[in-house]
Amino acid sequence: MTYANAVLPHALFIAAKRWPKENFLDIAQASFAFLDHQTTARGSFLAGRERGWYPRGEEKAPYDQQPVEAVTMAETAQAAFDLLGDEEYLVAFRRAYGWFHGRNSLKQPMVDVRSGACYDGLLASGVNRNQGAESTLAFLWADMSNTDILHLYGDKPRAAVVSE
């Protein structure tokens, strides 16, 4: 596991919606459950690491955490909830989205909410203060998804959706 790990289960949830008679849903759910388990520690999302995050048979690297991991996990959780309606996926969405707002291993906000810019990652030494386009777009995408969830589902996911 290295980069944008949630893209695979996301694609499988979409395939399951498109071709419901095929076996995509079971694989999507299993791969998402595995990823959710591997990226959750003490109730916080751990955004996968760009540099050899979890090589087979080795320990997970705790850093460098990347915004692309948080947004792809959030999008996958939203796709799963949209398809299945199971609130466990909203809880996963909340964890991943919360990573941007300081619910991460260093308890540091990754977003300058005034400008909408996102920092480039979490390092063992702290926040990488660069604000590249990929990171900012990752946050804005996750933030739009949060707004969509609030708009579409109203009170239903209140416990699972982050309001900042």
Backbone as JSON Lines, residues from 0, in Angstrom:
{"i":0,"aa":"M","n":[0.85,-1.17,0.0],"ca":[0.0,0.0,0.0],"c":[0.89,1.23,0.0]}
{"i":1,"aa":"T","n":[0.64,2.13,-0.92],"ca":[1.5,3.3,-0.99],"c":[0.75,4.61,-1.19]}
{"i":2,"aa":"Y","n":[-0.03,4.75,-2.25],"ca":[-0.54,6.07,-2.61],"c":[-1.96,5.97,-3.14]}
{"i":3,"aa":"A","n":[-2.85,6.84,-2.67],"ca":[-4.25,6.9,-3.11],"c":[-4.91,5.53,-2.97]}
{"i":4,"aa":"N","n":[-4.72,4.92,-1.83],"ca":[-5.17,3.54,-1.59],"c":[-6.67,3.35,-1.7]}
{"i":5,"aa":"A","n":[-7.47,4.36,-1.4],"ca":[-8.92,4.21,-1.41],"c":[-9.51,4.26,-2.82]}
{"i":6,"aa":"V","n":[-8.71,4.53,-3.82],"ca":[-9.23,4.59,-5.19],"c":[-9.77,3.23,-5.63]}
{"i":7,"aa":"L","n":[-9.12,2.15,-5.24],"ca":[-9.57,0.82,-5.64],"c":[-10.96,0.5,-5.07]}
{"i":8,"aa":"P","n":[-11.18,0.58,-3.75],"ca":[-12.54,0.3,-3.27],"c":[-13.57,1.29,-3.81]}
{"i":9,"aa":"H","n":[-13.17,2.54,-4.05],"ca":[-14.09,3.52,-4.62],"c":[-14.56,3.05,-6.0]}
{"i":10,"aa":"A","n":[-13.63,2.65,-6.84],"ca":[-13.99,2.15,-8.17],"c":[-14.88,0.92,-8.08]}
{"i":11,"aa":"L","n":[-14.62,0.08,-7.09],"ca":[-15.44,-1.13,-6.93],"c":[-16.85,-0.81,-6.46]}
{"i":12,"aa":"F","n":[-17.01,0.2,-5.6],"ca":[-18.37,0.61,-5.2],"c":[-19.13,1.17,-6.41]}
{"i":13,"aa":"I","n":[-18.44,1.93,-7.24],"ca":[-19.08,2.46,-8.45],"c":[-19.46,1.32,-9.39]}
{"i":14,"aa":"A","n":[-18.57,0.35,-9.55],"ca":[-18.85,-0.8,-10.4],"c":[-20.03,-1.6,-9.84]}
{"i":15,"aa":"A","n":[-20.1,-1.74,-8.52],"ca":[-21.2,-2.46,-7.9],"c":[-22.54,-1.78,-8.16]}
{"i":16,"aa":"K","n":[-22.52,-0.47,-8.17],"ca":[-23.75,0.28,-8.47],"c":[-24.15,0.08,-9.94]}
{"i":17,"aa":"R","n":[-23.18,0.09,-10.81],"ca":[-23.44,-0.03,-12.25],"c":[-23.81,-1.45,-12.65]}
{"i":18,"aa":"W","n":[-23.12,-2.45,-12.06],"ca":[-23.34,-3.85,-12.39],"c":[-23.66,-4.63,-11.1]}
{"i":19,"aa":"P","n":[-24.86,-4.46,-10.56],"ca":[-25.19,-5.05,-9.26],"c":[-25.19,-6.58,-9.23]}
{"i":20,"aa":"K","n":[-25.31,-7.24,-10.35],"ca":[-25.33,-8.7,-10.37],"c":[-23.93,-9.31,-10.33]}
{"i":21,"aa":"E","n":[-22.93,-8.49,-10.52],"ca":[-21.55,-8.98,-10.46],"c":[-21.08,-8.99,-9.0]}
{"i":22,"aa":"N","n":[-19.89,-9.46,-8.76],"ca":[-19.36,-9.62,-7.4],"c":[-18.58,-8.41,-6.89]}
{"i":23,"aa":"F","n":[-18.77,-7.25,-7.46],"ca":[-17.99,-6.08,-7.08],"c":[-18.26,-5.62,-5.64]}
{"i":24,"aa":"L","n":[-19.49,-5.71,-5.19],"ca":[-19.85,-5.16,-3.88],"c":[-19.11,-5.85,-2.75]}
{"i":25,"aa":"D","n":[-19.05,-7.17,-2.76],"ca":[-18.34,-7.89,-1.69],"c":[-16.87,-7.48,-1.63]}
{"i":26,"aa":"I","n":[-16.26,-7.36,-2.79],"ca":[-14.84,-6.98,-2.83],"c":[-14.66,-5.53,-2.39]}
{"i":27,"aa":"A","n":[-15.58,-4.66,-2.81],"ca":[-15.53,-3.25,-2.39],"c":[-15.63,-3.14,-0.87]}
{"i":28,"aa":"Q","n":[-16.6,-3.83,-0.3],"ca":[-16.78,-3.76,1.15],"c":[-15.58,-4.33,1.9]}
{"i":29,"aa":"A","n":[-15.07,-5.46,1.44],"ca":[-13.92,-6.08,2.11],"c":[-12.68,-5.21,2.01]}
{"i":30,"aa":"S","n":[-12.42,-4.66,0.82],"ca":[-11.22,-3.83,0.67],"c":[-11.35,-2.53,1.44]}
{"i":31,"aa":"F","n":[-12.56,-1.95,1.48],"ca":[-12.77,-0.74,2.27],"c":[-12.59,-1.04,3.76]}
{"i":32,"aa":"A","n":[-13.18,-2.14,4.23],"ca":[-13.06,-2.5,5.65],"c":[-11.59,-2.67,6.05]}
{"i":33,"aa":"F","n":[-10.83,-3.35,5.19],"ca":[-9.4,-3.52,5.45],"c":[-8.69,-2.17,5.53]}
{"i":34,"aa":"L","n":[-8.93,-1.33,4.55],"ca":[-8.28,-0.02,4.51],"c":[-8.71,0.85,5.69]}
{"i":35,"aa":"D","n":[-9.99,0.84,6.01],"ca":[-10.48,1.62,7.15],"c":[-9.81,1.17,8.44]}
{"i":36,"aa":"H","n":[-9.67,-0.14,8.61],"ca":[-9.01,-0.67,9.8],"c":[-7.53,-0.25,9.84]}
{"i":37,"aa":"Q","n":[-6.86,-0.32,8.71],"ca":[-5.44,0.0,8.66],"c":[-5.15,1.49,8.8]}
{"i":38,"aa":"T","n":[-6.13,2.33,8.53],"ca":[-5.9,3.78,8.56],"c":[-6.59,4.46,9.75]}
{"i":39,"aa":"T","n":[-7.03,3.67,10.71],"ca":[-7.67,4.24,11.9],"c":[-6.85,3.89,13.13]}
{"i":40,"aa":"A","n":[-6.53,4.9,13.91],"ca":[-5.82,4.7,15.18],"c":[-6.35,5.71,16.18]}
{"i":41,"aa":"R","n":[-6.76,5.2,17.32],"ca":[-7.3,6.06,18.38],"c":[-8.4,6.98,17.88]}
{"i":42,"aa":"G","n":[-9.25,6.47,16.99],"ca":[-10.38,7.23,16.48],"c":[-10.06,8.26,15.41]}
{"i":43,"aa":"S","n":[-8.8,8.35,15.02],"ca":[-8.38,9.32,14.01],"c":[-7.97,8.6,12.73]}
{"i":44,"aa":"F","n":[-8.1,9.33,11.62],"ca":[-7.66,8.81,10.34],"c":[-6.16,9.05,10.2]}
{"i":45,"aa":"L","n":[-5.46,8.05,9.72],"ca":[-4.02,8.17,9.43],"c":[-3.87,8.16,7.93]}
{"i":46,"aa":"A","n":[-3.63,9.31,7.36],"ca":[-3.5,9.43,5.9],"c":[-2.27,8.67,5.45]}
{"i":47,"aa":"G","n":[-2.44,7.72,4.56],"ca":[-1.36,6.87,4.07],"c":[-0.12,7.65,3.69]}
{"i":48,"aa":"R","n":[0.96,6.98,3.67],"ca":[2.25,7.62,3.45],"c":[2.72,7.43,2.04]}
{"i":49,"aa":"E","n":[3.3,8.47,1.51],"ca":[3.76,8.47,0.13],"c":[4.99,7.59,-0.08]}
{"i":50,"aa":"R","n":[5.84,7.51,0.91],"ca":[7.13,6.82,0.74],"c":[7.11,5.46,1.44]}
{"i":51,"aa":"G","n":[6.61,4.45,0.76],"ca":[6.65,3.1,1.31],"c":[5.85,2.96,2.58]}
{"i":52,"aa":"W","n":[4.59,3.35,2.55],"ca":[3.76,3.4,3.74],"c":[3.63,2.07,4.45]}
{"i":53,"aa":"Y","n":[3.28,1.04,3.74],"ca":[3.02,-0.23,4.4],"c":[3.51,-1.39,3.54]}
{"i":54,"aa":"P","n":[4.84,-1.56,3.42],"ca":[5.36,-2.67,2.63],"c":[4.97,-4.01,3.24]}
{"i":55,"aa":"R","n":[4.68,-4.97,2.41],"ca":[4.25,-6.29,2.88],"c":[5.24,-6.84,3.89]}
{"i":56,"aa":"G","n":[4.71,-7.28,5.03],"ca":[5.52,-7.9,6.06],"c":[6.28,-6.94,6.95]}
{"i":57,"aa":"E","n":[6.08,-5.65,6.77],"ca":[6.81,-4.66,7.56],"c":[5.83,-3.8,8.36]}
{"i":58,"aa":"E","n":[6.35,-2.94,9.19],"ca":[5.54,-2.02,9.98],"c":[5.04,-0.87,9.12]}
{"i":59,"aa":"K","n":[3.89,-0.32,9.5],"ca":[3.39,0.88,8.82],"c":[4.27,2.07,9.2]}
{"i":60,"aa":"A","n":[4.57,2.9,8.22],"ca":[5.29,4.14,8.5],"c":[4.27,5.18,8.99]}
{"i":61,"aa":"P","n":[4.52,5.84,10.11],"ca":[3.54,6.8,10.63],"c":[3.48,8.12,9.85]}
{"i":62,"aa":"Y","n":[4.51,8.45,9.14],"ca":[4.56,9.71,8.4],"c":[5.23,9.46,7.07]}
{"i":63,"aa":"D","n":[5.09,10.15,6.11],"ca":[4.52,11.41,5.69],"c":[3.07,11.21,5.28]}
{"i":64,"aa":"Q","n":[2.16,11.79,6.01],"ca":[0.74,11.67,5.7],"c":[0.34,12.71,4.66]}
{"i":65,"aa":"Q","n":[-0.48,12.29,3.71],"ca":[-0.8,13.12,2.55],"c":[-2.3,13.43,2.46]}
{"i":66,"aa":"P","n":[-2.67,14.66,2.08],"ca":[-4.08,15.02,1.9],"c":[-4.81,14.16,0.88]}
{"i":67,"aa":"V","n":[-4.12,13.67,-0.15],"ca":[-4.79,12.85,-1.16],"c":[-5.37,11.58,-0.53]}
{"i":68,"aa":"E","n":[-4.74,11.07,0.5],"ca":[-5.26,9.88,1.17],"c":[-6.56,10.2,1.91]}
{"i":69,"aa":"A","n":[-6.6,11.35,2.56],"ca":[-7.81,11.73,3.3],"c":[-8.98,11.95,2.35]}
{"i":70,"aa":"V","n":[-8.74,12.65,1.24],"ca":[-9.85,12.93,0.32],"c":[-10.32,11.66,-0.38]}
{"i":71,"aa":"T","n":[-9.42,10.79,-0.79],"ca":[-9.87,9.59,-1.48],"c":[-10.62,8.66,-0.52]}
{"i":72,"aa":"M","n":[-10.21,8.62,0.74],"ca":[-10.95,7.82,1.72],"c":[-12.32,8.42,1.97]}
{"i":73,"aa":"A","n":[-12.39,9.74,2.09],"ca":[-13.68,10.4,2.29],"c":[-14.62,10.13,1.12]}
{"i":74,"aa":"E","n":[-14.11,10.26,-0.1],"ca":[-14.93,10.02,-1.29],"c":[-15.41,8.58,-1.39]}
{"i":75,"aa":"T","n":[-14.55,7.66,-1.01],"ca":[-14.93,6.25,-1.03],"c":[-16.02,5.98,0.01]}
{"i":76,"aa":"A","n":[-15.86,6.54,1.18],"ca":[-16.87,6.37,2.23],"c":[-18.21,6.96,1.79]}
{"i":77,"aa":"Q","n":[-18.17,8.11,1.13],"ca":[-19.4,8.72,0.65],"c":[-20.05,7.85,-0.43]}
{"i":78,"aa":"A","n":[-19.26,7.31,-1.35],"ca":[-19.8,6.45,-2.4],"c":[-20.44,5.2,-1.78]}
{"i":79,"aa":"A","n":[-19.8,4.65,-0.76],"ca":[-20.35,3.46,-0.09],"c":[-21.66,3.81,0.62]}
{"i":80,"aa":"F","n":[-21.69,4.95,1.3],"ca":[-22.92,5.35,1.97],"c":[-24.04,5.61,0.95]}
{"i":81,"aa":"D","n":[-23.72,6.28,-0.13],"ca":[-24.72,6.55,-1.16],"c":[-25.31,5.25,-1.7]}
{"i":82,"aa":"L","n":[-24.48,4.22,-1.83],"ca":[-24.94,2.95,-2.38],"c":[-25.68,2.11,-1.35]}
{"i":83,"aa":"L","n":[-25.17,2.07,-0.12],"ca":[-25.67,1.12,0.87],"c":[-26.5,1.75,1.99]}
{"i":84,"aa":"G","n":[-26.3,3.04,2.24],"ca":[-27.04,3.72,3.31],"c":[-26.61,3.34,4.71]}
{"i":85,"aa":"D","n":[-25.48,2.7,4.86],"ca":[-24.99,2.26,6.17],"c":[-24.18,3.38,6.82]}
{"i":86,"aa":"E","n":[-24.62,3.79,8.0],"ca":[-23.99,4.95,8.65],"c":[-22.54,4.72,9.06]}
{"i":87,"aa":"E","n":[-22.08,3.47,9.08],"ca":[-20.66,3.24,9.38],"c":[-19.78,3.95,8.35]}
{"i":88,"aa":"Y","n":[-20.29,4.09,7.13],"ca":[-19.53,4.78,6.09],"c":[-19.51,6.29,6.32]}
{"i":89,"aa":"L","n":[-20.54,6.82,6.94],"ca":[-20.51,8.24,7.31],"c":[-19.51,8.49,8.43]}
{"i":90,"aa":"V","n":[-19.39,7.53,9.33],"ca":[-18.39,7.65,10.39],"c":[-16.99,7.66,9.77]}
{"i":91,"aa":"A","n":[-16.76,6.79,8.79],"ca":[-15.47,6.77,8.09],"c":[-15.24,8.08,7.34]}
{"i":92,"aa":"F","n":[-16.3,8.61,6.72],"ca":[-16.19,9.91,6.05],"c":[-15.75,10.97,7.06]}
{"i":93,"aa":"R","n":[-16.41,10.98,8.21],"ca":[-16.09,11.98,9.23],"c":[-14.63,11.89,9.67]}
{"i":94,"aa":"R","n":[-14.15,10.67,9.88],"ca":[-12.74,10.51,10.28],"c":[-11.8,11.07,9.23]}
{"i":95,"aa":"A","n":[-12.04,10.71,7.97],"ca":[-11.14,11.17,6.9],"c":[-11.24,12.69,6.72]}
{"i":96,"aa":"Y","n":[-12.44,13.22,6.71],"ca":[-12.61,14.66,6.55],"c":[-12.04,15.41,7.77]}
{"i":97,"aa":"G","n":[-12.21,14.85,8.93],"ca":[-11.68,15.46,10.15],"c":[-10.17,15.6,10.16]}
{"i":98,"aa":"W","n":[-9.49,14.73,9.41],"ca":[-8.03,14.81,9.32],"c":[-7.59,16.21,8.91]}
{"i":99,"aa":"F","n":[-8.33,16.82,8.0],"ca":[-7.99,18.17,7.52],"c":[-8.14,19.21,8.64]}
{"i":100,"aa":"H","n":[-9.02,18.95,9.58],"ca":[-9.36,19.92,10.62],"c":[-8.72,19.62,11.97]}
{"i":101,"aa":"G","n":[-7.62,18.87,11.95],"ca":[-6.85,18.66,13.17],"c":[-7.18,17.37,13.9]}
{"i":102,"aa":"R","n":[-8.06,16.57,13.38],"ca":[-8.33,15.27,13.99],"c":[-7.42,14.25,13.29]}
{"i":103,"aa":"N","n":[-6.12,14.44,13.57],"ca":[-5.07,13.61,12.98],"c":[-4.07,13.27,14.07]}
{"i":104,"aa":"S","n":[-3.05,12.52,13.73],"ca":[-2.11,12.02,14.74],"c":[-1.34,13.13,15.45]}
{"i":105,"aa":"L","n":[-1.16,14.27,14.83],"ca":[-0.46,15.39,15.48],"c":[-1.42,16.45,16.02]}
{"i":106,"aa":"K","n":[-2.71,16.23,15.82],"ca":[-3.74,17.18,16.27],"c":[-3.48,18.6,15.75]}
{"i":107,"aa":"Q","n":[-3.06,18.65,14.48],"ca":[-2.74,19.92,13.83],"c":[-3.69,20.15,12.66]}
{"i":108,"aa":"P","n":[-4.28,21.34,12.56],"ca":[-5.1,21.62,11.38],"c":[-4.24,21.64,10.13]}
{"i":109,"aa":"M","n":[-4.79,21.07,9.08],"ca":[-4.08,21.0,7.81],"c":[-4.56,22.06,6.83]}
{"i":110,"aa":"V","n":[-5.52,22.87,7.26],"ca":[-6.18,23.82,6.38],"c":[-6.11,25.21,6.99]}
{"i":111,"aa":"D","n":[-5.85,26.18,6.14],"ca":[-6.04,27.58,6.51],"c":[-7.47,27.91,6.05]}
{"i":112,"aa":"V","n":[-8.42,27.87,7.0],"ca":[-9.83,28.01,6.62],"c":[-10.14,29.38,6.02]}
{"i":113,"aa":"R","n":[-9.34,30.38,6.33],"ca":[-9.59,31.71,5.73],"c":[-9.29,31.72,4.24]}
{"i":114,"aa":"S","n":[-8.24,31.05,3.84],"ca":[-7.87,31.07,2.42],"c":[-8.36,29.83,1.67]}
{"i":115,"aa":"G","n":[-8.67,28.76,2.41],"ca":[-9.06,27.52,1.77],"c":[-7.88,26.67,1.34]}
{"i":116,"aa":"A","n":[-6.67,27.12,1.62],"ca":[-5.47,26.38,1.23],"c":[-5.2,25.25,2.22]}
{"i":117,"aa":"C","n":[-4.6,24.19,1.72],"ca":[-4.28,23.03,2.55],"c":[-2.77,22.82,2.54]}
{"i":118,"aa":"Y","n":[-2.25,22.46,3.71],"ca":[-0.83,22.15,3.81],"c":[-0.54,20.81,3.14]}
{"i":119,"aa":"D","n":[0.7,20.6,2.78],"ca":[1.06,19.45,1.96],"c":[1.17,18.12,2.7]}
{"i":120,"aa":"G","n":[1.2,18.12,4.0],"ca":[1.24,16.84,4.69],"c":[1.68,16.95,6.12]}
{"i":121,"aa":"L","n":[1.61,15.82,6.8],"ca":[2.1,15.71,8.17],"c":[3.4,14.92,8.15]}
{"i":122,"aa":"L","n":[4.43,15.51,8.72],"ca":[5.73,14.88,8.86],"c":[5.94,14.54,10.32]}
{"i":123,"aa":"A","n":[6.9,13.72,10.63],"ca":[7.22,13.42,12.02],"c":[7.56,14.71,12.77]}
{"i":124,"aa":"S","n":[8.13,15.68,12.07],"ca":[8.55,16.93,12.69],"c":[7.43,17.97,12.74]}
{"i":125,"aa":"G","n":[6.27,17.68,12.16],"ca":[5.15,18.63,12.18],"c":[4.52,18.78,10.8]}
{"i":126,"aa":"V","n":[3.78,19.85,10.66],"ca":[3.06,20.12,9.41],"c":[4.02,20.62,8.34]}
{"i":127,"aa":"N","n":[3.92,20.06,7.15],"ca":[4.65,20.57,6.0],"c":[3.87,21.8,5.54]}
{"i":128,"aa":"R","n":[4.41,22.99,5.74],"ca":[3.68,24.24,5.52],"c":[3.53,24.64,4.04]}
{"i":129,"aa":"N","n":[4.12,23.89,3.14],"ca":[3.86,24.16,1.72],"c":[2.37,23.99,1.46]}
{"i":130,"aa":"Q","n":[1.85,24.74,0.52],"ca":[0.43,24.67,0.18],"c":[0.3,24.49,-1.33]}
{"i":131,"aa":"G","n":[0.57,23.26,-1.76],"ca":[0.52,22.97,-3.19],"c":[-0.9,22.8,-3.7]}
{"i":132,"aa":"A","n":[-1.03,22.85,-5.0],"ca":[-2.34,22.75,-5.64],"c":[-3.0,21.41,-5.34]}
{"i":133,"aa":"E","n":[-2.27,20.31,-5.41],"ca":[-2.86,19.0,-5.16],"c":[-3.47,18.93,-3.76]}
{"i":134,"aa":"S","n":[-2.76,19.45,-2.77],"ca":[-3.26,19.41,-1.39],"c":[-4.48,20.3,-1.22]}
{"i":135,"aa":"T","n":[-4.42,21.48,-1.78],"ca":[-5.56,22.4,-1.67],"c":[-6.77,21.83,-2.38]}
{"i":136,"aa":"L","n":[-6.59,21.28,-3.57],"ca":[-7.72,20.66,-4.27],"c":[-8.27,19.47,-3.51]}
{"i":137,"aa":"A","n":[-7.41,18.7,-2.85],"ca":[-7.87,17.57,-2.04],"c":[-8.8,18.07,-0.94]}
{"i":138,"aa":"F","n":[-8.4,19.13,-0.25],"ca":[-9.26,19.66,0.81],"c":[-10.57,20.21,0.23]}
{"i":139,"aa":"L","n":[-10.48,21.0,-0.82],"ca":[-11.7,21.59,-1.39],"c":[-12.67,20.52,-1.87]}
{"i":140,"aa":"W","n":[-12.16,19.45,-2.43],"ca":[-13.0,18.33,-2.87],"c":[-13.69,17.7,-1.67]}
{"i":141,"aa":"A","n":[-12.94,17.44,-0.6],"ca":[-13.53,16.85,0.61],"c":[-14.54,17.8,1.23]}
{"i":142,"aa":"D","n":[-14.24,19.08,1.22],"ca":[-15.15,20.06,1.8],"c":[-16.46,20.14,1.0]}
{"i":143,"aa":"M","n":[-16.36,20.08,-0.32],"ca":[-17.58,20.07,-1.15],"c":[-18.39,18.81,-0.88]}
{"i":144,"aa":"S","n":[-17.74,17.69,-0.67],"ca":[-18.45,16.46,-0.36],"c":[-19.16,16.57,0.98]}
{"i":145,"aa":"N","n":[-18.51,17.18,1.95],"ca":[-19.15,17.38,3.25],"c":[-20.39,18.25,3.1]}
{"i":146,"aa":"T","n":[-20.29,19.3,2.32],"ca":[-21.44,20.17,2.06],"c":[-22.55,19.39,1.38]}
{"i":147,"aa":"D","n":[-22.2,18.56,0.4],"ca":[-23.19,17.74,-0.29],"c":[-23.91,16.81,0.69]}
{"i":148,"aa":"I","n":[-23.17,16.18,1.57],"ca":[-23.77,15.27,2.54],"c":[-24.74,16.02,3.44]}
{"i":149,"aa":"L","n":[-24.33,17.18,3.92],"ca":[-25.22,17.98,4.76],"c":[-26.48,18.37,4.0]}
{"i":150,"aa":"H","n":[-26.33,18.75,2.75],"ca":[-27.46,19.18,1.93],"c":[-28.39,18.0,1.59]}
{"i":151,"aa":"L","n":[-27.82,16.88,1.18],"ca":[-28.62,15.75,0.72],"c":[-29.3,14.98,1.84]}
{"i":152,"aa":"Y","n":[-28.62,14.84,2.97],"ca":[-29.13,13.96,4.0],"c":[-29.63,14.67,5.24]}
{"i":153,"aa":"G","n":[-29.48,15.98,5.28],"ca":[-30.02,16.75,6.39],"c":[-29.61,16.22,7.74]}
{"i":154,"aa":"D","n":[-30.61,15.9,8.56],"ca":[-30.35,15.48,9.94],"c":[-29.81,14.07,10.07]}
{"i":155,"aa":"K","n":[-30.05,13.21,9.1],"ca":[-29.68,11.81,9.22],"c":[-28.22,11.61,9.63]}
{"i":156,"aa":"P","n":[-27.26,12.2,8.93],"ca":[-25.87,11.95,9.29],"c":[-25.29,12.96,10.28]}
{"i":157,"aa":"R","n":[-26.15,13.65,11.01],"ca":[-25.68,14.73,11.88],"c":[-24.53,14.27,12.78]}
{"i":158,"aa":"A","n":[-24.6,13.06,13.31],"ca":[-23.55,12.57,14.2],"c":[-22.29,12.23,13.43]}
{"i":159,"aa":"A","n":[-22.39,12.05,12.15],"ca":[-21.25,11.57,11.4],"c":[-20.62,12.61,10.49]}
{"i":160,"aa":"V","n":[-21.19,13.78,10.37],"ca":[-20.69,14.79,9.45],"c":[-20.07,15.93,10.25]}
{"i":161,"aa":"V","n":[-18.97,16.41,9.76],"ca":[-18.24,17.47,10.45],"c":[-18.76,18.82,9.99]}
{"i":162,"aa":"S","n":[-19.11,19.67,10.92],"ca":[-19.44,21.06,10.61],"c":[-18.35,21.91,11.21]}
{"i":163,"aa":"E","n":[-17.69,22.66,10.38],"ca":[-16.59,23.52,10.85],"c":[-17.04,24.96,10.85]}
